[in-house]
Amino acid sequence: MLKATNLRKEYGSLVAVNDVDFEIETGEFATIVGPSGCGKTTMLRMIGGHLEPSGGTLELDGRDITYTEPQERPTSLVFQSWALFPHMTVRENVEFPIEARGENANGRVDELLEQVRLDPDVYADKKATELSGGQKQRVALARSLAYDPDILLLDEPLASLDYVLQKRLQRELADLNDELGMTFIYVTHSLESALIMSDRLFVIDEGEILQEGSPEEIYRQPNNKFIAEFMGDANVFPISVEGRDGETVHVSSPSFEGSANVPYSSKVDVEPDHLVVRHDDCIVEPELTRAMGMPVTIVNILNHGNTALVEIEDDESGEEYVAEMPVDRVHELGLAQGDDAVLQWEANKAIPVPE
Ligand code: ATP
């Protein structure tokens, strides 16, 4: 287990990582996710020993590694920029860490290339410069694995690849994590990657961990408005709390027709002032048929494969919101731009959150 206690990094007066505590279990696929500049790379580089913390400790299986040199700790970093040796072949690139340890690379390179889904017969003797971006990324991954690390650190390694390739490599990385039983710590600002691959997410902003949990937990029970919005595809409505009954709060808003009871996470002990409802948990119908809803005007309908994004304007506040509905349902209801309708949702799909 990797354990950070009060881990801190200051750059002059800027606090890039602010006394964070976290534990990552052996074999876990943990993702540090947050907006640009929030301190993700700084955290990763401290874990890898490439950056000295300003305070706090890092322990691996009970051993203090806070100030251990990178080459002395069982971590290996895959860079976004791949950092392959361009004049070397694929084989030479992957062999490098093995030979640097004074070991014989015989057979190991082929095994590593197969693990990253590159056929050694086709690719081993190619120069790094002869490869596509996706192939370079696979070689970079094989070379990082050649260090035989306990923890693989990945810094936005897929950022520059096209969307389809990114999706494929995301699935492959998740499979590789299962196959190898190695701890993966992945850094990204892309929520989509984080949701697909991870066992556990750490959402960070301004150097602090705002929430940790499974992707499902954070998606379904964000701790605050920032996380809800960062997780994407959500309508966030301002609300007032009229009363509270255990884990249920009674909320109202000028736009909702009355108030309704909603489940309330006992983890949040701050009064909620926003209600989050995911786009695909919202529907637009001519009349109110669900627990909560607001009168709206349809502004636009965008077809998005099997689903349609119905953009609406709240008649009360003028704010725009979105419902993602099956295209067939939109046709069935005969929804069209300019129609008066009701944006609505079931009570158990609404998540009350504080600012
Ligand atoms: P991105 O997603 O854009 O890569 P990030 O979340 O990885 O961002 P970091 O690179 O960890 O963010 O940077 C965190 C903060 O520390 C930023 O405000 C950044 O400007 C600052 N920072 C990073 N490296 C240095 C440095 N060497 N000197 C001074 N400030 C730095």
Tab-separated table of C-alpha atoms and ligand atoms in Angstrom:
chain	number	residue	atom	x	y	z
A	1	MET	CA	0.000	0.000	0.000
A	2	LEU	CA	1.150	3.523	-0.839
A	3	LYS	CA	0.349	6.008	1.890
A	4	ALA	CA	0.745	9.782	1.767
A	5	THR	CA	0.455	11.822	4.923
A	6	ASN	CA	0.249	15.627	4.813
A	7	LEU	CA	2.024	15.571	1.450
A	8	ARG	CA	2.810	19.128	0.429
A	9	LYS	CA	4.556	20.981	-2.365
A	10	GLU	CA	5.148	24.703	-2.499
A	11	TYR	CA	6.635	26.641	-5.389
A	12	GLY	CA	7.571	29.922	-3.679
A	13	SER	CA	4.284	31.318	-2.384
A	14	LEU	CA	2.189	28.944	-4.545
A	15	VAL	CA	0.891	25.844	-2.758
A	16	ALA	CA	0.629	23.257	-5.562
A	17	VAL	CA	-0.222	20.314	-3.260
A	18	ASN	CA	-1.766	21.213	0.070
A	19	ASP	CA	-1.154	18.652	2.846
A	20	VAL	CA	-2.974	15.769	1.175
A	21	ASP	CA	-3.538	12.345	2.724
A	22	PHE	CA	-4.293	9.294	0.627
A	23	GLU	CA	-3.873	5.543	0.561
A	24	ILE	CA	-3.644	3.464	-2.614
A	25	GLU	CA	-3.928	-0.299	-2.280
A	26	THR	CA	-1.562	-2.669	-4.061
A	27	GLY	CA	-2.928	-3.607	-7.489
A	28	GLU	CA	-5.422	-0.759	-7.606
A	29	PHE	CA	-6.018	1.392	-10.684
A	30	ALA	CA	-6.169	4.800	-9.022
A	31	THR	CA	-6.760	7.952	-11.014
A	32	ILE	CA	-5.987	11.484	-9.916
A	33	VAL	CA	-8.365	13.694	-11.842
A	34	GLY	CA	-8.865	17.449	-11.827
A	35	PRO	CA	-8.699	20.575	-13.954
A	36	SER	CA	-5.492	21.931	-15.455
A	37	GLY	CA	-3.067	23.338	-12.895
A	38	CYS	CA	-4.717	21.632	-9.876
A	39	GLY	CA	-1.515	19.810	-8.866
A	40	LYS	CA	-1.944	16.358	-10.443
A	41	THR	CA	1.478	16.126	-12.103
A	42	THR	CA	3.122	17.531	-8.987
A	43	MET	CA	1.556	14.736	-6.903
A	44	LEU	CA	2.610	12.088	-9.408
A	45	ARG	CA	6.178	13.390	-9.617
A	46	MET	CA	6.500	13.349	-5.832
A	47	ILE	CA	5.262	9.741	-5.792
A	48	GLY	CA	7.885	8.872	-8.427
A	49	GLY	CA	10.632	10.709	-6.556
A	50	HIS	CA	11.209	13.196	-9.389
A	51	LEU	CA	10.218	16.079	-7.154
A	52	GLU	CA	11.027	16.575	-3.487
A	53	PRO	CA	8.014	17.325	-1.254
A	54	SER	CA	8.034	20.519	0.839
A	55	GLY	CA	6.423	18.535	3.663
A	56	GLY	CA	4.721	15.306	4.655
A	57	THR	CA	5.642	11.686	4.098
A	58	LEU	CA	5.213	8.923	1.551
A	59	GLU	CA	5.293	5.314	2.680
A	60	LEU	CA	5.261	2.180	0.571
A	61	ASP	CA	4.268	-0.966	2.458
A	62	GLY	CA	5.314	0.718	5.681
A	63	ARG	CA	8.713	1.871	4.371
A	64	ASP	CA	9.367	5.632	4.278
A	65	ILE	CA	10.238	6.580	0.679
A	66	THR	CA	9.690	10.351	0.957
A	67	TYR	CA	13.250	11.207	-0.022
A	68	THR	CA	14.261	8.002	-1.825
A	69	GLU	CA	15.845	8.585	-5.261
A	70	PRO	CA	13.599	7.689	-8.258
A	71	GLN	CA	15.851	4.820	-9.329
A	72	GLU	CA	15.788	3.453	-5.778
A	73	ARG	CA	11.997	3.257	-5.544
A	74	PRO	CA	9.812	0.665	-7.269
A	75	THR	CA	7.974	3.165	-9.453
A	76	SER	CA	8.136	3.786	-13.173
A	77	LEU	CA	6.740	6.814	-14.980
A	78	VAL	CA	5.118	6.833	-18.436
A	79	PHE	CA	5.270	10.334	-19.831
A	80	GLN	CA	2.712	12.043	-22.030
A	81	SER	CA	5.521	12.836	-24.479
A	82	TRP	CA	6.601	9.146	-24.632
A	83	ALA	CA	10.295	10.095	-24.364
A	84	LEU	CA	11.569	7.181	-26.479
A	85	PHE	CA	15.171	7.148	-27.690
A	86	PRO	CA	14.566	8.078	-31.365
A	87	HIS	CA	17.788	6.611	-32.770
A	88	MET	CA	17.129	3.222	-31.162
A	89	THR	CA	14.904	0.395	-32.349
A	90	VAL	CA	11.846	-0.694	-30.426
A	91	ARG	CA	13.794	-3.657	-29.043
A	92	GLU	CA	16.679	-1.434	-27.906
A	93	ASN	CA	14.278	0.986	-26.244
A	94	VAL	CA	12.561	-1.764	-24.278
A	95	GLU	CA	15.820	-3.588	-23.503
A	96	PHE	CA	17.389	-0.471	-22.058
A	97	PRO	CA	16.085	-0.729	-18.464
A	98	ILE	CA	16.725	-4.475	-18.371
A	99	GLU	CA	20.345	-4.172	-19.499
A	100	ALA	CA	20.865	-1.173	-17.221
A	101	ARG	CA	20.118	-3.576	-14.340
A	102	GLY	CA	22.787	-5.889	-15.738
A	103	GLU	CA	20.232	-8.546	-16.672
A	104	ASN	CA	19.857	-10.498	-19.893
A	105	ALA	CA	16.881	-9.208	-21.906
A	106	ASN	CA	16.506	-12.497	-23.780
A	107	GLY	CA	12.862	-13.236	-24.423
A	108	ARG	CA	11.689	-10.544	-22.008
A	109	VAL	CA	11.362	-7.877	-24.743
A	110	ASP	CA	9.066	-10.104	-26.824
A	111	GLU	CA	6.971	-10.820	-23.750
A	112	LEU	CA	6.671	-7.118	-22.914
A	113	LEU	CA	5.781	-6.182	-26.505
A	114	GLU	CA	3.086	-8.843	-26.500
A	115	GLN	CA	1.728	-7.469	-23.220
A	116	VAL	CA	1.244	-4.073	-24.873
A	117	ARG	CA	-0.290	-5.748	-27.977
A	118	LEU	CA	2.633	-5.144	-30.348
A	119	ASP	CA	3.726	-8.104	-32.488
A	120	PRO	CA	7.499	-8.418	-31.843
A	121	ASP	CA	8.087	-9.931	-35.321
A	122	VAL	CA	6.639	-6.819	-36.936
A	123	TYR	CA	7.776	-4.058	-34.592
A	124	ALA	CA	10.881	-5.065	-32.617
A	125	ASP	CA	13.364	-3.957	-35.276
A	126	LYS	CA	11.645	-0.758	-36.330
A	127	LYS	CA	13.159	2.574	-35.317
A	128	ALA	CA	11.103	4.581	-32.804
A	129	THR	CA	10.761	7.291	-35.463
A	130	GLU	CA	8.988	4.839	-37.807
A	131	LEU	CA	6.062	4.361	-35.432
A	132	SER	CA	2.655	6.013	-35.181
A	133	GLY	CA	1.689	7.894	-32.005
A	134	GLY	CA	-0.284	4.928	-30.668
A	135	GLN	CA	2.571	2.508	-31.360
A	136	LYS	CA	5.068	4.851	-29.680
A	137	GLN	CA	2.808	4.962	-26.653
A	138	ARG	CA	2.714	1.153	-26.512
A	139	VAL	CA	6.526	1.010	-26.703
A	140	ALA	CA	6.815	3.657	-23.963
A	141	LEU	CA	4.513	1.532	-21.838
A	142	ALA	CA	6.544	-1.631	-22.529
A	143	ARG	CA	9.726	0.215	-21.595
A	144	SER	CA	8.194	1.433	-18.316
A	145	LEU	CA	7.081	-2.128	-17.538
A	146	ALA	CA	10.624	-3.329	-18.258
A	147	TYR	CA	11.692	-1.599	-15.057
A	148	ASP	CA	9.551	-4.218	-13.237
A	149	PRO	CA	7.952	-1.584	-11.050
A	150	ASP	CA	5.468	-2.232	-8.261
A	151	ILE	CA	3.739	1.013	-9.181
A	152	LEU	CA	3.284	2.316	-12.715
A	153	LEU	CA	2.763	6.074	-12.880
A	154	LEU	CA	1.006	7.380	-15.973
A	155	ASP	CA	0.900	11.123	-16.710
A	156	GLU	CA	-1.845	11.775	-19.307
A	157	PRO	CA	-0.198	9.206	-21.609
A	158	LEU	CA	-3.056	9.120	-24.104
A	159	ALA	CA	-3.687	12.857	-24.397
A	160	SER	CA	-2.291	13.316	-27.899
A	161	LEU	CA	-3.926	10.256	-29.483
A	162	ASP	CA	-7.148	10.266	-31.483
A	163	TYR	CA	-10.420	9.514	-29.706
A	164	VAL	CA	-10.928	5.952	-30.973
A	165	LEU	CA	-7.359	4.953	-30.140
A	166	GLN	CA	-7.641	6.579	-26.718
A	167	LYS	CA	-10.719	4.492	-25.940
A	168	ARG	CA	-9.008	1.295	-27.078
A	169	LEU	CA	-5.854	1.974	-25.082
A	170	GLN	CA	-7.925	2.896	-22.022
A	171	ARG	CA	-9.549	-0.536	-22.094
A	172	GLU	CA	-6.190	-2.202	-22.696
A	173	LEU	CA	-4.613	-0.364	-19.759
A	174	ALA	CA	-7.443	-1.503	-17.475
A	175	ASP	CA	-6.938	-5.097	-18.705
A	176	LEU	CA	-3.175	-4.845	-18.207
A	177	ASN	CA	-3.704	-3.626	-14.642
A	178	ASP	CA	-5.842	-6.715	-13.965
A	179	GLU	CA	-3.397	-9.079	-15.682
A	180	LEU	CA	-0.249	-7.789	-13.963
A	181	GLY	CA	-1.718	-7.069	-10.522
A	182	MET	CA	0.528	-3.982	-10.518
A	183	THR	CA	-0.610	-0.686	-8.964
A	184	PHE	CA	-1.414	1.920	-11.627
A	185	ILE	CA	-1.633	5.612	-10.727
A	186	TYR	CA	-2.998	7.605	-13.632
A	187	VAL	CA	-3.232	11.369	-13.914
A	188	THR	CA	-5.733	13.033	-16.205
A	189	HIS	CA	-8.036	16.007	-16.608
A	190	SER	CA	-10.344	13.814	-18.706
A	191	LEU	CA	-13.163	12.523	-16.691
A	192	GLU	CA	-14.162	10.057	-19.344
A	193	SER	CA	-10.813	8.227	-19.121
A	194	ALA	CA	-11.019	8.295	-15.347
A	195	LEU	CA	-14.482	6.756	-15.281
A	196	ILE	CA	-13.694	3.975	-17.740
A	197	MET	CA	-10.444	2.699	-16.273
A	198	SER	CA	-10.295	3.329	-12.572
A	199	ASP	CA	-11.037	1.333	-9.464
A	200	ARG	CA	-10.778	4.539	-7.465
A	201	LEU	CA	-10.770	8.233	-8.246
A	202	PHE	CA	-9.254	11.127	-6.391
A	203	VAL	CA	-10.845	14.367	-7.537
A	204	ILE	CA	-8.515	17.249	-6.811
A	205	ASP	CA	-8.658	20.999	-7.159
A	206	GLU	CA	-6.204	23.674	-6.057
A	207	GLY	CA	-3.907	21.100	-4.506
A	208	GLU	CA	-6.564	19.453	-2.332
A	209	ILE	CA	-8.415	16.149	-2.586
A	210	LEU	CA	-12.087	17.077	-2.749
A	211	GLN	CA	-13.466	13.544	-2.916
A	212	GLU	CA	-12.261	9.999	-3.312
A	213	GLY	CA	-14.277	6.927	-4.165
A	214	SER	CA	-15.272	4.563	-6.921
A	215	PRO	CA	-16.158	6.202	-10.256
A	216	GLU	CA	-19.788	5.199	-9.676
A	217	GLU	CA	-19.844	6.764	-6.189
A	218	ILE	CA	-18.383	10.048	-7.341
A	219	TYR	CA	-20.595	10.198	-10.416
A	220	ARG	CA	-23.747	9.397	-8.467
A	221	GLN	CA	-22.940	11.123	-5.160
A	222	PRO	CA	-20.648	14.101	-5.842
A	223	ASN	CA	-19.780	15.936	-2.599
A	224	ASN	CA	-20.234	19.414	-3.993
A	225	LYS	CA	-21.247	21.500	-6.981
A	226	PHE	CA	-17.703	21.729	-8.360
A	227	ILE	CA	-17.369	17.923	-8.503
A	228	ALA	CA	-20.861	17.510	-9.958
A	229	GLU	CA	-20.051	19.968	-12.722
A	230	PHE	CA	-16.597	18.541	-13.286
A	231	MET	CA	-18.082	15.054	-13.683
A	232	GLY	CA	-19.997	16.537	-16.623
A	233	ASP	CA	-23.416	16.032	-18.182
A	234	ALA	CA	-25.351	17.416	-15.251
A	235	ASN	CA	-27.997	20.066	-14.705
A	236	VAL	CA	-27.327	22.028	-11.537
A	237	PHE	CA	-30.352	23.884	-10.153
A	238	PRO	CA	-30.152	26.437	-7.306
A	239	ILE	CA	-32.424	25.379	-4.427
A	240	SER	CA	-33.467	26.261	-0.888
A	241	VAL	CA	-33.881	23.642	1.794
A	242	GLU	CA	-37.338	23.817	3.373
A	243	GLY	CA	-36.805	21.058	5.893
A	244	ARG	CA	-34.845	17.948	6.646
A	245	ASP	CA	-35.867	14.543	7.815
A	246	GLY	CA	-32.890	12.225	8.382
A	247	GLU	CA	-31.319	11.611	4.996
A	248	THR	CA	-34.140	13.329	3.186
A	249	VAL	CA	-34.277	17.046	2.474
A	250	HIS	CA	-37.270	18.940	1.248
A	251	VAL	CA	-36.208	21.432	-1.376
A	252	SER	CA	-37.809	24.116	-3.423
A	253	SER	CA	-36.860	26.478	-6.163
A	254	PRO	CA	-38.807	29.232	-7.908
A	255	SER	CA	-38.770	27.038	-11.029
A	256	PHE	CA	-39.968	23.748	-9.571
A	257	GLU	CA	-43.623	23.047	-9.215
A	258	GLY	CA	-43.716	22.634	-5.453
A	259	SER	CA	-41.121	20.771	-3.463
A	260	ALA	CA	-40.163	17.132	-3.219
A	261	ASN	CA	-38.245	14.786	-1.012
A	262	VAL	CA	-34.888	13.676	-2.244
A	263	PRO	CA	-32.387	11.168	-0.882
A	264	TYR	CA	-29.539	12.912	0.820
A	265	SER	CA	-26.050	11.599	1.326
A	266	SER	CA	-25.216	11.395	5.005
A	267	LYS	CA	-21.600	11.981	3.985
A	268	VAL	CA	-22.351	15.633	3.274
A	269	ASP	CA	-22.813	17.572	6.475
A	270	VAL	CA	-23.082	21.001	4.827
A	271	GLU	CA	-26.464	22.400	3.859
A	272	PRO	CA	-27.062	21.769	0.140
A	273	ASP	CA	-27.887	24.730	-2.047
A	274	HIS	CA	-27.907	23.035	-5.441
A	275	LEU	CA	-29.724	20.099	-6.892
A	276	VAL	CA	-27.861	17.998	-9.444
A	277	VAL	CA	-29.699	15.899	-12.013
A	278	ARG	CA	-27.726	14.122	-14.772
A	279	HIS	CA	-28.743	14.950	-18.330
A	280	ASP	CA	-29.741	11.344	-18.983
A	281	ASP	CA	-31.880	11.271	-15.835
A	282	CYS	CA	-33.914	14.241	-17.135
A	283	ILE	CA	-36.743	14.030	-19.616
A	284	VAL	CA	-38.795	16.618	-21.421
A	285	GLU	CA	-42.502	15.913	-21.845
A	286	PRO	CA	-45.472	18.145	-22.609
A	287	GLU	CA	-46.965	17.556	-19.111
A	288	LEU	CA	-45.499	16.861	-15.639
A	289	THR	CA	-45.566	13.114	-14.988
A	290	ARG	CA	-42.542	12.748	-12.670
A	291	ALA	CA	-41.850	13.830	-9.077
A	292	MET	CA	-40.279	17.180	-9.917
A	293	GLY	CA	-40.207	19.389	-12.936
A	294	MET	CA	-40.169	22.926	-14.252
A	295	PRO	CA	-41.998	24.680	-17.102
A	296	VAL	CA	-39.578	25.282	-19.966
A	297	THR	CA	-39.332	26.195	-23.616
A	298	ILE	CA	-37.446	23.933	-26.019
A	299	VAL	CA	-34.544	25.883	-27.503
A	300	ASN	CA	-32.909	23.215	-29.643
A	301	ILE	CA	-32.832	19.470	-30.301
A	302	LEU	CA	-29.502	17.937	-31.281
A	303	ASN	CA	-29.325	14.386	-32.560
A	304	HIS	CA	-26.504	12.449	-30.964
A	305	GLY	CA	-26.690	8.897	-32.356
A	306	ASN	CA	-29.389	6.981	-30.498
A	307	THR	CA	-29.984	9.829	-28.104
A	308	ALA	CA	-31.034	13.433	-28.569
A	309	LEU	CA	-29.855	16.382	-26.510
A	310	VAL	CA	-32.945	18.468	-25.835
A	311	GLU	CA	-31.817	21.975	-24.853
A	312	ILE	CA	-34.391	23.921	-22.931
A	313	GLU	CA	-34.776	27.297	-21.237
A	314	ASP	CA	-36.246	27.615	-17.754
A	315	ASP	CA	-39.249	29.953	-18.161
A	316	GLU	CA	-38.664	31.413	-14.678
A	317	SER	CA	-34.900	32.131	-14.666
A	318	GLY	CA	-34.007	32.012	-18.367
A	319	GLU	CA	-31.229	29.493	-17.545
A	320	GLU	CA	-30.536	26.770	-20.103
A	321	TYR	CA	-30.512	23.066	-19.195
A	322	VAL	CA	-30.265	19.793	-21.117
A	323	ALA	CA	-32.129	16.480	-21.179
A	324	GLU	CA	-30.546	13.517	-22.958
A	325	MET	CA	-33.358	11.282	-24.203
A	326	PRO	CA	-33.755	8.415	-26.656
A	327	VAL	CA	-34.316	9.847	-30.149
A	328	ASP	CA	-37.339	7.576	-30.592
A	329	ARG	CA	-38.981	9.049	-27.496
A	330	VAL	CA	-38.406	12.598	-28.791
A	331	HIS	CA	-40.136	11.621	-32.062
A	332	GLU	CA	-42.954	9.802	-30.256
A	333	LEU	CA	-43.683	12.898	-28.172
A	334	GLY	CA	-43.371	15.114	-31.254
A	335	LEU	CA	-41.053	17.529	-29.415
A	336	ALA	CA	-39.954	20.509	-31.484
A	337	GLN	CA	-38.005	23.728	-31.089
A	338	GLY	CA	-40.149	26.513	-29.572
A	339	ASP	CA	-42.560	24.112	-27.788
A	340	ASP	CA	-43.681	24.716	-24.212
A	341	ALA	CA	-42.884	21.625	-22.139
A	342	VAL	CA	-41.808	20.393	-18.685
A	343	LEU	CA	-38.240	19.355	-17.820
A	344	GLN	CA	-38.628	16.664	-15.175
A	345	TRP	CA	-37.019	13.865	-13.197
A	346	GLU	CA	-37.705	11.257	-10.550
A	347	ALA	CA	-36.909	12.193	-6.942
A	348	ASN	CA	-34.327	9.414	-6.562
A	349	LYS	CA	-32.293	10.835	-9.467
A	350	ALA	CA	-31.820	14.227	-7.795
A	351	ILE	CA	-28.658	14.811	-5.770
A	352	PRO	CA	-28.570	17.752	-3.349
A	353	VAL	CA	-25.067	19.247	-3.005
A	354	PRO	CA	-23.455	22.222	-1.299
A	355	GLU	CA	-21.488	24.872	-3.236
B	1	ATP	P1	-2.021	20.107	-16.122
B	1	ATP	O1	-3.242	19.243	-16.188
B	1	ATP	O2	-2.201	21.403	-16.846
B	1	ATP	O3	-0.759	19.389	-16.467
B	1	ATP	P2	-1.590	19.762	-13.248
B	1	ATP	O4	-2.842	19.555	-12.498
B	1	ATP	O5	-0.753	18.584	-13.527
B	1	ATP	O6	-1.878	20.595	-14.584
B	1	ATP	P3	0.759	20.803	-11.950
B	1	ATP	O7	1.659	20.687	-13.127
B	1	ATP	O8	0.941	19.831	-10.857
B	1	ATP	O9	-0.757	20.830	-12.400
B	1	ATP	O10	0.918	22.281	-11.377
B	1	ATP	C1	0.248	22.707	-10.187
B	1	ATP	C2	0.541	24.180	-9.956
B	1	ATP	O11	1.930	24.339	-9.687
B	1	ATP	C3	0.250	25.057	-11.159
B	1	ATP	O12	-0.263	26.266	-10.708
B	1	ATP	C4	1.601	25.260	-11.812
B	1	ATP	O13	1.660	26.488	-12.495
B	1	ATP	C5	2.533	25.236	-10.614
B	1	ATP	N1	3.861	24.706	-10.963
B	1	ATP	C6	4.146	23.495	-11.472
B	1	ATP	N2	5.481	23.312	-11.631
B	1	ATP	C7	6.055	24.467	-11.205
B	1	ATP	C8	7.406	24.907	-11.110
B	1	ATP	N3	8.442	24.129	-11.468
B	1	ATP	N4	7.618	26.161	-10.627
B	1	ATP	C9	6.606	26.933	-10.232
B	1	ATP	N5	5.303	26.582	-10.291
B	1	ATP	C10	5.027	25.358	-10.772
